[in-house]
Amino acid sequence: MVELKKKPYCLSDEDIAWVENTIAGMTDEEKVGQLFFQLTAGIDEAYLRELMEKYHLGGCRYNNMPGQVVKMQNATLQKYAKVPVFIACNTETGGNGACSDGTFIASGIKIGATGNLDYAKALGKYSNEEAASIGCNMAFAPVCDIHYNWENTEIVTRAFGNDHERVALMSKAYMEGAHEAGVACAAKHFPGNGQDFRDAHISNNLNGFGEAKWMETYGHVYKTLIDAGLDAIMGGHIMMREYMREIKPDIKDEELLPATLCPEIMTGLLRDKLGFNGMVVTDASHMVGMTDRMTRREMLPAAINAGCDMFLFFNDPDEDFATMLDAYKSGIISEERMVEALTRILGLKAHMGLNKGVNIDMTAPVVLGKEEAKAAEAAISRDAITLVKYKDAGVLPITPEKYKRVMIVHIKGAPGPMDDLIKAVMGGAGAKKTPAEDLRDRLIDKGFDAFIYEGPIERMKKQIAAGEKPNINLYFAGKNAISEFVAGQDLVITLCDVGNGRPSFGFSKGGGEIPWYVFELPVVAISVNAPTMLADIPQVRTYINAYDSKPSTMDALVDDLMAGPEAFKGKDPIDSFCGLWDAKI
């Protein structure tokens, strides 16, 4: 039973009547349409009109576009929606998750490093004020995952940390800020990511806790939010083997299902044990963690029958819509289950006031980049940067008098499958400084003689580009005397700029990419992205997590480097030593 007078709905009798009467007046097609969120593929009015009038969508998500374009799209969607539609955005790090010109504020882990709940609330408030100004009404946030496994790249920068109490309080603070902005929250990814090293987009994902440990950790996070009025939950494609064995001792491994397809998790755990009364939407349906358990024709209705109320994204609109409609008409999805799902969907829309009508005023200005949001970003940067490891006292502070010549070694991750395509599409237009170039220029402005290391592979590429035969000896035997290498600089900054995964050093024989020389020269390693680089460069004796390379962060980073170790305010929100004893020595 859905209790519309209780949290999160808190509806009046008039609002409840709207929910009930609207459901009673729906055709089968309109009922089925409400179960779907769709990822829009364009802004043409005829296309958006068809989405609403042919498929009767309950919700929409869209690709990142400028705010004014998003606002126009959202106004069009609401114009043709018989029942006002959820329009969701991914405001995990700022208004940039609602539109391409929105304001970045901070990642979850960066806020976790500050330990400041006010910053988490500011993230929720300012991010979603921007989202609301362009017609969005739901945030697929906060990220409530707990980062237990350093090899998990899916949520390493998105989670608030590895302490369940911090995650609970910061997630709640984010939600409070979003609610102040008038935006509903769908917390994710239930029952909890952060243990498996694999990414549910491309593989299975496991949460290995039994019931007692889960209730103490992830359960505590979700119960904190539920008690505070959480609107919705996004179900993750995450299997719970130990939990399922406790409640069904005879279950076979091949019978295990991800939470989004598992009634014992989405209904038994979430509804019955945690008492969640709100709406549930699946994570994206193209993710392998969901698609590798059964056929898609079985999967769509199975998600609804498991306890999810909405299904995130069509594969093929006509095919998926027909599949769900057939499942409803044939009784695979029962009338009782359909009405329950619709009651939660429409109940939340009524709670959000959408039943009173939606008016997106195209003459009103899009409000992006408010000074309060920019100030919050700068303050978080000052308080977040973390000196994780400091074994050689006296290396910091750095000054031009102490280390005149500074070599910056720019370490990146392995190229992604989209990198070449993005370069081809973007060309050279709008090229901006790399983090290494930015840091170099800032240090030069402070009086350092800073330069970026050029490795043998880069030199050979230049030879090829110039029509020359590359000197293979640079690659295999390009070593020089230690004394000569040391004489070339006074300090080395190893700048790790690795988004997801592991750093790629190249196959270097005695070059400078890998900091083998930590006892030959002072070396300061800095990560401006993933905070787990000590796993691959455990030998470095000074290691800093800056979490990103935004201008405010680079300002604070240079100030802290020149002020000394006491200037770094951040506290490690995870185990940045990655559980490795050798990273600590």
Coordinates of C-alpha atoms in Angstrom, one line a residue:
M1 CA 0.0 0.0 0.0
V2 CA 1.1 3.5 -0.8
E3 CA 0.5 6.0 2.0
L4 CA 0.1 9.3 0.3
K5 CA -0.5 11.3 3.5
K6 CA 2.9 10.2 4.8
K7 CA 6.5 11.0 3.8
P8 CA 7.6 11.8 1.2
Y9 CA 4.2 12.8 -0.3
C10 CA 2.3 14.5 2.6
L11 CA -0.6 15.0 0.2
S12 CA -3.9 16.7 1.0
D13 CA -7.2 15.0 0.2
E14 CA -7.5 17.2 -2.9
D15 CA -4.1 16.1 -4.1
I16 CA -4.9 12.4 -3.4
A17 CA -8.1 12.8 -5.4
W18 CA -6.1 14.1 -8.3
V19 CA -3.8 11.1 -8.2
E20 CA -6.7 8.6 -8.0
N21 CA -8.8 10.3 -10.6
T22 CA -5.9 10.7 -13.0
I23 CA -5.1 7.0 -12.8
A24 CA -8.7 6.0 -13.2
G25 CA -9.0 8.1 -16.4
M26 CA -5.8 6.8 -18.1
T27 CA -5.8 4.5 -21.1
D28 CA -3.5 1.4 -21.0
E29 CA -1.0 3.2 -23.2
E30 CA -1.0 6.2 -20.9
K31 CA -0.4 4.0 -17.8
V32 CA 2.5 2.2 -19.4
G33 CA 4.1 5.4 -20.6
Q34 CA 4.2 6.8 -17.1
L35 CA 6.6 3.9 -16.2
F36 CA 9.3 5.2 -18.5
F37 CA 12.0 7.8 -18.3
Q38 CA 13.5 8.4 -21.7
L39 CA 16.8 9.9 -22.7
T40 CA 15.9 12.5 -25.3
A41 CA 17.9 12.5 -28.5
G42 CA 17.2 16.0 -29.9
I43 CA 15.3 19.3 -29.4
D44 CA 13.1 19.4 -32.5
E45 CA 9.6 20.2 -31.4
A46 CA 8.0 17.5 -33.5
Y47 CA 10.2 14.9 -32.0
L48 CA 9.6 16.0 -28.4
R49 CA 5.8 16.2 -29.1
E50 CA 5.9 12.6 -30.4
L51 CA 7.7 11.5 -27.2
M52 CA 4.9 12.9 -25.1
E53 CA 1.9 12.2 -27.2
K54 CA 2.9 8.8 -28.6
Y55 CA 4.7 7.3 -25.5
H56 CA 3.1 9.4 -22.7
L57 CA 6.4 9.5 -20.8
G58 CA 6.5 9.8 -17.1
G59 CA 10.0 11.3 -17.1
C60 CA 12.8 12.6 -19.3
R61 CA 16.6 13.0 -19.1
Y62 CA 18.6 14.7 -21.7
N63 CA 22.2 15.1 -23.0
N64 CA 24.2 18.1 -21.8
M65 CA 23.4 21.3 -23.6
P66 CA 23.5 25.1 -22.9
G67 CA 21.0 26.2 -20.3
Q68 CA 18.8 28.2 -22.7
V69 CA 18.5 25.2 -25.0
V70 CA 17.6 22.9 -22.1
K71 CA 15.0 25.3 -20.9
M72 CA 13.4 25.5 -24.4
Q73 CA 13.4 21.7 -24.5
N74 CA 11.8 21.4 -21.1
A75 CA 9.1 23.9 -21.9
T76 CA 8.3 21.9 -25.0
L77 CA 8.1 18.6 -23.1
Q78 CA 5.7 20.1 -20.5
K79 CA 3.7 21.7 -23.2
Y80 CA 2.8 18.4 -24.8
A81 CA 2.6 16.3 -21.6
K82 CA -0.9 15.3 -20.6
V83 CA 0.4 14.6 -17.1
P84 CA 3.4 16.9 -16.2
V85 CA 6.7 15.1 -16.6
F86 CA 9.7 14.6 -14.3
I87 CA 12.7 16.2 -15.9
A88 CA 15.8 14.9 -14.3
C89 CA 19.4 16.1 -14.2
N90 CA 22.7 14.8 -12.8
T91 CA 23.5 17.6 -10.4
E92 CA 26.1 15.6 -8.5
T93 CA 28.9 18.2 -8.8
G94 CA 27.0 21.4 -9.6
G95 CA 24.8 23.0 -12.1
N96 CA 27.1 21.6 -14.8
G97 CA 25.1 18.4 -14.4
A98 CA 22.0 20.3 -15.6
C99 CA 23.5 22.2 -18.5
S100 CA 26.9 22.6 -20.1
D101 CA 27.2 26.2 -18.9
G102 CA 26.2 25.4 -15.4
T103 CA 28.5 26.0 -12.4
F104 CA 30.8 23.3 -11.2
I105 CA 31.0 23.4 -7.4
A106 CA 32.7 20.2 -6.2
S107 CA 32.8 16.4 -6.5
G108 CA 31.5 14.3 -3.6
I109 CA 34.9 13.2 -2.5
K110 CA 36.2 16.8 -2.5
I111 CA 33.4 17.8 -0.2
G112 CA 34.1 14.7 1.9
A113 CA 37.7 15.9 2.4
T114 CA 36.4 19.2 4.0
G115 CA 34.3 17.4 6.5
N116 CA 31.9 20.3 6.2
L117 CA 28.2 19.6 6.0
D118 CA 27.5 23.2 5.0
Y119 CA 29.4 22.6 1.8
A120 CA 27.3 19.5 1.0
K121 CA 24.1 21.5 1.5
A122 CA 25.5 24.3 -0.6
L123 CA 26.2 21.8 -3.4
G124 CA 22.6 20.6 -3.3
K125 CA 21.1 24.1 -3.1
Y126 CA 23.2 26.0 -5.7
S127 CA 23.3 23.1 -8.2
N128 CA 19.6 22.7 -8.2
E129 CA 18.8 26.4 -8.2
E130 CA 20.5 26.4 -11.6
A131 CA 18.6 23.2 -12.6
A132 CA 15.3 24.6 -11.5
S133 CA 15.9 27.9 -13.5
I134 CA 16.0 25.9 -16.7
G135 CA 12.9 23.8 -15.9
C136 CA 14.4 20.7 -14.3
N137 CA 12.6 19.3 -11.3
M138 CA 14.4 16.1 -10.2
A139 CA 18.1 15.4 -9.3
F140 CA 19.5 12.0 -9.8
A141 CA 21.5 12.7 -6.7
P142 CA 22.9 12.5 -4.0
V143 CA 25.3 9.7 -4.5
C144 CA 24.9 7.6 -1.4
D145 CA 27.6 5.0 -2.2
I146 CA 30.4 4.2 0.2
H147 CA 33.9 3.9 -1.3
Y148 CA 35.3 0.7 0.3
N149 CA 37.3 -0.6 -2.6
W150 CA 40.1 1.6 -4.0
E151 CA 39.9 -0.2 -7.3
N152 CA 36.3 0.8 -7.8
T153 CA 36.4 3.6 -10.5
E154 CA 32.7 4.0 -10.9
I155 CA 32.2 6.1 -7.8
V156 CA 35.7 6.9 -6.5
T157 CA 35.3 10.7 -7.0
R158 CA 31.5 10.7 -6.7
A159 CA 31.0 9.3 -3.2
F160 CA 31.5 11.4 -0.1
G161 CA 34.0 8.9 1.3
N162 CA 34.4 5.6 3.0
D163 CA 32.7 6.4 6.3
H164 CA 29.0 5.5 6.3
E165 CA 28.2 8.2 8.9
R166 CA 29.9 10.9 6.8
V167 CA 28.1 9.7 3.7
A168 CA 24.7 9.6 5.5
L169 CA 25.1 13.2 6.9
M170 CA 26.4 14.7 3.7
S171 CA 23.8 13.0 1.5
K172 CA 21.1 14.3 3.9
A173 CA 22.6 17.8 3.7
Y174 CA 22.7 17.7 -0.1
M175 CA 19.0 16.7 -0.1
E176 CA 18.1 19.5 2.2
G177 CA 19.8 22.0 -0.1
A178 CA 18.0 20.5 -3.2
H179 CA 14.7 20.7 -1.4
E180 CA 15.3 24.4 -0.7
A181 CA 15.8 24.9 -4.4
G182 CA 12.4 23.1 -5.1
V183 CA 14.0 20.0 -6.7
A184 CA 13.2 16.4 -5.8
C185 CA 16.0 13.9 -5.1
A186 CA 16.5 10.4 -6.4
A187 CA 19.3 9.0 -4.2
K188 CA 21.6 6.4 -5.8
H189 CA 22.7 3.6 -6.2
F190 CA 20.6 1.4 -4.0
P191 CA 21.6 -1.1 -2.4
G192 CA 25.0 0.5 -2.6
N193 CA 28.0 0.6 -4.8
G194 CA 31.7 0.9 -3.8
Q195 CA 32.8 -2.7 -2.9
D196 CA 33.3 -4.3 -6.3
F197 CA 36.2 -3.1 -8.5
R198 CA 34.0 -3.6 -11.6
D199 CA 31.7 -1.1 -13.2
A200 CA 28.1 -2.0 -13.6
H201 CA 28.0 -0.3 -17.0
I202 CA 30.2 -3.0 -18.4
S203 CA 30.0 -5.9 -16.0
N204 CA 28.3 -7.4 -12.9
N205 CA 28.6 -5.5 -9.7
L206 CA 28.4 -7.0 -6.2
N207 CA 27.7 -5.7 -2.7
G208 CA 29.1 -8.4 -0.4
F209 CA 27.5 -7.4 3.0
G210 CA 25.0 -9.6 4.8
E211 CA 22.0 -8.0 6.4
A212 CA 23.6 -7.0 9.8
K213 CA 26.6 -5.2 8.2
W214 CA 24.5 -3.8 5.4
M215 CA 22.0 -2.3 7.8
E216 CA 24.8 -0.8 9.8
T217 CA 26.4 0.9 6.8
Y218 CA 24.4 1.4 3.6
G219 CA 21.1 0.8 5.4
H220 CA 22.0 3.6 7.8
V221 CA 22.7 6.0 5.0
Y222 CA 19.3 5.3 3.3
K223 CA 17.4 5.2 6.5
T224 CA 18.8 8.6 7.4
L225 CA 17.5 10.0 4.1
I226 CA 14.2 8.2 4.2
D227 CA 13.5 9.6 7.7
A228 CA 14.3 13.0 6.4
G229 CA 11.8 12.8 3.5
L230 CA 13.7 11.3 0.6
D231 CA 11.6 11.6 -2.6
A232 CA 12.9 8.8 -4.7
I233 CA 15.6 6.2 -5.0
M234 CA 17.5 5.0 -8.0
G235 CA 18.0 1.3 -7.9
G236 CA 21.5 0.1 -8.9
H237 CA 22.3 -3.1 -10.9
I238 CA 24.0 -4.6 -7.9
M239 CA 23.8 -8.2 -6.7
M240 CA 23.8 -9.1 -3.0
R241 CA 24.9 -12.7 -2.7
E242 CA 25.5 -12.9 1.1
Y243 CA 22.2 -11.1 1.8
M244 CA 20.2 -13.4 -0.5
R245 CA 21.9 -16.5 1.0
E246 CA 20.8 -15.4 4.5
I247 CA 17.1 -15.0 3.5
K248 CA 17.1 -17.8 0.9
P249 CA 19.6 -20.4 2.0
D250 CA 18.9 -22.7 -0.9
I251 CA 19.4 -20.0 -3.6
K252 CA 21.8 -20.9 -6.4
D253 CA 24.4 -18.5 -7.7
E254 CA 22.8 -18.6 -11.2
E255 CA 19.5 -17.5 -9.6
L256 CA 21.0 -14.3 -8.2
L257 CA 19.7 -11.1 -9.7
P258 CA 20.7 -7.4 -9.6
A259 CA 18.7 -5.4 -7.1
T260 CA 16.6 -3.8 -9.9
L261 CA 15.3 -7.2 -10.9
C262 CA 15.1 -8.7 -7.4
P263 CA 11.9 -8.5 -5.3
E264 CA 13.7 -9.5 -2.1
I265 CA 15.8 -6.4 -2.4
M266 CA 13.7 -3.8 -4.0
T267 CA 10.5 -4.7 -2.1
G268 CA 11.6 -6.9 0.8
L269 CA 14.6 -4.8 1.9
L270 CA 13.8 -1.3 0.7
R271 CA 10.0 -1.3 1.3
D272 CA 9.4 -3.7 4.1
K273 CA 12.6 -3.4 6.2
L274 CA 13.6 0.2 5.6
G275 CA 10.0 1.4 5.2
F276 CA 10.6 3.5 2.1
N277 CA 7.3 4.9 0.8
G278 CA 8.6 6.9 -2.1
M279 CA 9.2 6.3 -5.8
V280 CA 11.9 4.0 -7.3
V281 CA 13.5 4.3 -10.7
T282 CA 16.0 1.9 -12.2
D283 CA 19.5 3.0 -13.2
A284 CA 20.1 3.1 -16.9
S285 CA 18.8 -0.1 -18.7
H286 CA 21.7 -0.4 -21.1
M287 CA 24.1 -1.3 -18.3
V288 CA 25.5 -4.8 -18.5
G289 CA 24.9 -5.3 -14.8
M290 CA 21.2 -5.4 -15.7
T291 CA 21.1 -6.8 -19.3
D292 CA 23.2 -9.9 -18.7
R293 CA 20.7 -11.8 -16.6
M294 CA 17.7 -12.4 -19.0
T295 CA 16.2 -11.2 -22.3
R296 CA 15.1 -7.6 -22.5
R297 CA 11.6 -8.7 -23.1
E298 CA 11.7 -10.4 -19.7
M299 CA 13.7 -7.7 -18.1
L300 CA 11.4 -4.7 -18.6
P301 CA 8.4 -6.1 -16.7
A302 CA 10.7 -7.9 -14.2
A303 CA 12.0 -4.6 -13.0
I304 CA 8.5 -3.3 -12.3
N305 CA 7.4 -6.5 -10.6
A306 CA 10.6 -6.4 -8.5
G307 CA 9.4 -3.1 -7.0
C308 CA 10.8 -0.5 -9.3
D309 CA 8.2 2.0 -10.3
M310 CA 9.9 3.6 -13.3
F311 CA 12.3 2.2 -15.9
L312 CA 15.2 4.3 -17.0
F313 CA 15.5 4.7 -20.8
F314 CA 14.1 2.9 -23.8
N315 CA 16.4 0.9 -26.0
D316 CA 14.1 1.1 -29.0
P317 CA 11.1 3.2 -28.0
D318 CA 8.5 1.2 -30.1
E319 CA 9.9 -2.2 -29.1
D320 CA 10.2 -1.4 -25.4
F321 CA 6.9 0.3 -25.1
A322 CA 5.1 -2.6 -26.9
T323 CA 6.9 -5.1 -24.6
M324 CA 5.7 -3.3 -21.4
L325 CA 2.2 -2.8 -22.8
D326 CA 2.0 -6.5 -23.7
A327 CA 3.2 -7.4 -20.2
Y328 CA 0.4 -5.3 -18.7
K329 CA -2.3 -6.5 -20.9
S330 CA -1.4 -10.2 -20.5
G331 CA -1.2 -9.9 -16.7
I332 CA 2.6 -10.3 -16.3
I333 CA 2.3 -6.9 -14.7
S334 CA -0.8 -7.1 -12.5
E335 CA -3.4 -4.4 -12.2
E336 CA -2.5 -4.1 -8.5
R337 CA 1.2 -3.6 -9.2
M338 CA 0.5 -1.1 -12.0
V339 CA -1.8 1.0 -9.8
E340 CA 0.8 0.9 -7.0
A341 CA 3.6 2.1 -9.3
L342 CA 1.4 4.8 -10.8
T343 CA 0.3 6.0 -7.4
R344 CA 3.9 6.5 -6.3
I345 CA 4.7 8.3 -9.6
L346 CA 1.7 10.6 -9.6
G347 CA 1.9 11.0 -5.8
L348 CA 5.4 12.4 -6.1
K349 CA 4.3 14.6 -9.0
A350 CA 1.6 16.0 -6.7
H351 CA 4.0 16.4 -3.9
M352 CA 6.2 18.5 -6.2
G353 CA 3.1 20.6 -7.2
L354 CA 3.2 19.4 -10.8
N355 CA -0.5 18.6 -10.6
K356 CA -1.2 22.3 -10.3
G357 CA 0.4 22.9 -13.7
V358 CA 3.9 23.7 -15.0
N359 CA 4.8 27.2 -16.3
I360 CA 8.3 27.5 -17.7
D361 CA 8.6 31.2 -18.4
M362 CA 10.8 31.5 -21.5
T363 CA 11.1 35.3 -20.9
A364 CA 12.7 34.8 -17.5
P365 CA 16.5 34.8 -17.5
V366 CA 18.4 31.6 -17.0
V367 CA 20.2 32.0 -13.6
L368 CA 23.6 30.4 -13.8
G369 CA 26.9 31.3 -12.1
K370 CA 25.6 33.1 -9.1
E371 CA 28.3 34.6 -6.9
E372 CA 27.2 32.4 -3.9
A373 CA 27.9 29.3 -6.0
K374 CA 31.3 30.6 -7.1
A375 CA 32.2 31.5 -3.6
A376 CA 31.2 28.0 -2.4
E377 CA 33.5 26.4 -5.0
A378 CA 36.4 28.5 -4.0
A379 CA 35.9 27.9 -0.3
I380 CA 35.6 24.1 -0.8
S381 CA 38.9 24.2 -2.8
R382 CA 40.7 26.0 0.0
D383 CA 39.5 23.5 2.6
A384 CA 39.7 20.2 0.6
I385 CA 43.2 19.8 -0.7
T386 CA 44.8 17.0 1.3
L387 CA 48.4 16.3 2.1
V388 CA 48.1 12.5 2.3
K389 CA 51.7 11.5 2.7
Y390 CA 54.6 13.6 3.9
K391 CA 57.7 11.5 4.7
D392 CA 60.5 14.0 4.0
A393 CA 60.1 16.9 6.4
G394 CA 61.4 20.1 4.8
V395 CA 60.3 19.4 1.2
L396 CA 57.5 21.9 1.7
P397 CA 57.1 24.8 1.4
I398 CA 58.4 25.3 -2.1
T399 CA 59.8 28.7 -3.0
P400 CA 61.9 30.0 -6.0
E401 CA 64.8 30.5 -3.6
K402 CA 64.7 26.9 -2.6
Y403 CA 63.7 25.2 -5.8
K404 CA 64.3 27.5 -8.8
R405 CA 64.0 25.0 -11.5
V406 CA 60.8 22.8 -11.3
M407 CA 60.1 19.9 -13.7
I408 CA 56.5 19.0 -14.1
V409 CA 55.8 15.4 -15.2
H410 CA 52.3 15.1 -16.6
I411 CA 50.9 11.6 -16.0
K412 CA 47.6 10.7 -17.7
G413 CA 45.4 7.6 -17.9
A414 CA 45.2 5.2 -20.8
P415 CA 43.3 6.7 -23.8
G416 CA 39.6 6.0 -23.7
P417 CA 37.6 4.6 -26.7
M418 CA 36.0 8.0 -27.3
D419 CA 39.2 10.1 -27.1
D420 CA 40.0 10.1 -30.8
L421 CA 36.4 10.7 -31.8
I422 CA 36.1 13.7 -29.4
K423 CA 39.3 15.1 -30.9
A424 CA 38.0 14.7 -34.4
V425 CA 34.7 16.4 -33.5
M426 CA 36.2 19.2 -31.5
G427 CA 39.3 19.7 -33.6
G428 CA 41.6 22.4 -32.2
A429 CA 38.8 24.8 -31.4
G430 CA 38.5 26.0 -27.9
A431 CA 41.7 24.1 -26.8
K432 CA 42.5 25.0 -23.2
K433 CA 45.5 24.5 -21.1
T434 CA 46.2 21.1 -19.6
P435 CA 46.6 21.0 -15.8
A436 CA 50.3 20.7 -16.3
E437 CA 50.4 23.8 -18.4
D438 CA 48.3 25.6 -16.0
L439 CA 50.5 24.7 -13.0
R440 CA 53.6 25.6 -15.0
D441 CA 52.3 29.0 -15.8
R442 CA 51.2 29.7 -12.3
L443 CA 54.7 28.7 -10.9
I444 CA 56.4 30.9 -13.5
D445 CA 54.2 33.8 -12.3
K446 CA 55.5 33.1 -8.8
G447 CA 59.1 33.3 -9.9
F448 CA 60.0 29.6 -10.6
D449 CA 61.7 28.4 -13.7
A450 CA 59.1 25.7 -14.4
F451 CA 58.9 23.4 -17.4
I452 CA 57.0 20.3 -18.5
Y453 CA 59.0 17.1 -19.0
E454 CA 59.1 15.7 -22.5
G455 CA 59.5 12.0 -22.6
P456 CA 61.2 9.8 -25.3
I457 CA 57.8 8.8 -26.8
E458 CA 56.8 12.5 -27.3
R459 CA 60.2 13.3 -28.8
M460 CA 59.8 10.4 -31.3
K461 CA 56.3 11.5 -32.2
K462 CA 57.7 15.0 -33.0
Q463 CA 60.4 13.4 -35.2
I464 CA 57.7 11.4 -37.1
A465 CA 55.6 14.5 -37.5
A466 CA 58.6 16.4 -38.9
G467 CA 59.1 13.6 -41.5
E468 CA 62.2 12.3 -39.7
K469 CA 63.0 8.7 -38.9
P470 CA 62.4 8.3 -35.1
N471 CA 65.5 7.6 -33.0
I472 CA 64.6 4.2 -31.4
N473 CA 67.5 4.6 -29.0
L474 CA 65.5 7.4 -27.3
Y475 CA 63.0 4.7 -26.4
F476 CA 65.2 1.7 -25.5
A477 CA 68.4 3.3 -24.4
G478 CA 67.7 6.9 -23.8
K479 CA 69.3 7.1 -20.4
N480 CA 71.7 9.6 -19.1
A481 CA 73.9 9.8 -16.0
I482 CA 72.1 10.3 -12.7
S483 CA 74.2 13.3 -12.0
E484 CA 73.2 14.8 -15.3
F485 CA 69.5 14.1 -14.7
V486 CA 69.6 15.6 -11.2
A487 CA 71.4 18.7 -12.4
G488 CA 68.5 19.5 -14.8
Q489 CA 66.1 20.5 -12.0
D490 CA 65.8 21.2 -8.3
L491 CA 62.3 19.7 -7.8
V492 CA 60.0 17.4 -9.6
I493 CA 56.2 17.6 -9.5
T494 CA 54.6 14.4 -10.7
L495 CA 51.1 15.6 -11.7
C496 CA 48.7 12.8 -12.0
D497 CA 45.7 13.7 -14.2
V498 CA 44.0 10.3 -14.4
G499 CA 40.2 10.3 -14.6
N500 CA 39.3 6.7 -14.1
G501 CA 41.4 3.6 -13.9
R502 CA 45.2 3.5 -13.6
P503 CA 48.0 5.9 -14.7
S504 CA 49.7 5.1 -18.0
F505 CA 53.4 5.8 -17.8
G506 CA 54.4 4.5 -21.2
F507 CA 57.2 2.0 -21.8
S508 CA 60.0 4.1 -20.6
K509 CA 63.6 2.9 -20.2
G510 CA 65.1 5.2 -17.7
G511 CA 63.0 8.2 -18.6
G512 CA 61.4 10.6 -16.2
E513 CA 57.7 9.6 -16.4
I514 CA 58.0 7.1 -13.5
P515 CA 59.3 8.8 -10.3
W516 CA 62.1 6.3 -9.8
Y517 CA 64.3 9.1 -8.5
V518 CA 62.6 9.9 -5.2
F519 CA 65.9 9.6 -3.3
E520 CA 67.8 11.6 -6.0
L521 CA 65.6 14.7 -6.0
P522 CA 62.8 16.2 -4.0
V523 CA 59.5 14.9 -5.6
V524 CA 56.0 16.1 -4.9
A525 CA 53.2 14.0 -6.4
I526 CA 49.9 15.6 -6.9
S527 CA 46.7 14.1 -8.2
V528 CA 44.2 16.5 -9.8
N529 CA 41.6 13.8 -10.4
A530 CA 41.4 10.2 -9.0
P531 CA 42.7 10.1 -5.4
T532 CA 44.1 6.6 -5.6
M533 CA 47.4 7.2 -7.4
L534 CA 49.6 5.9 -4.4
A535 CA 48.7 2.4 -5.6
D536 CA 50.9 2.9 -8.7
I537 CA 53.5 5.3 -7.3
P538 CA 53.9 4.1 -3.7
Q539 CA 57.5 5.2 -3.6
V540 CA 56.7 8.9 -3.6
R541 CA 57.3 10.5 -0.3
T542 CA 55.1 13.5 -0.6
Y543 CA 51.6 13.0 -2.0
I544 CA 48.7 15.5 -2.3
N545 CA 45.1 15.0 -3.5
A546 CA 43.7 18.1 -5.0
Y547 CA 40.6 16.3 -6.5
D548 CA 40.3 18.4 -9.6
S549 CA 42.2 21.1 -11.6
K550 CA 39.6 23.9 -11.6
P551 CA 41.0 27.4 -11.4
S552 CA 40.0 27.8 -7.7
T553 CA 41.7 24.5 -6.9
M554 CA 44.9 25.4 -8.7
D555 CA 44.9 28.8 -6.9
A556 CA 44.6 27.1 -3.5
L557 CA 47.1 24.3 -4.5
V558 CA 49.9 26.8 -5.4
D559 CA 49.2 28.8 -2.2
D560 CA 49.4 25.7 -0.1
L561 CA 52.6 24.4 -1.7
M562 CA 54.3 27.7 -1.1
A563 CA 53.0 28.0 2.5
G564 CA 54.0 24.7 3.8
P565 CA 52.5 21.4 5.2
E566 CA 50.4 23.2 7.8
A567 CA 48.4 25.0 5.1
F568 CA 46.7 21.8 3.8
K569 CA 43.3 21.6 5.5
G570 CA 41.7 18.6 3.9
K571 CA 41.4 15.2 5.7
D572 CA 41.6 12.0 3.6
P573 CA 37.9 10.9 3.1
I574 CA 39.0 7.4 1.9
D575 CA 42.1 5.3 2.4
S576 CA 44.3 7.0 -0.2
F577 CA 47.0 4.4 0.6
C578 CA 44.7 1.9 -1.0
G579 CA 45.2 -0.6 1.8
L580 CA 48.8 -1.1 0.7
W581 CA 51.5 -1.1 3.4
D582 CA 54.2 -0.2 1.0
A583 CA 52.4 3.0 0.1
K584 CA 52.9 4.2 3.6
I585 CA 56.6 3.8 4.0

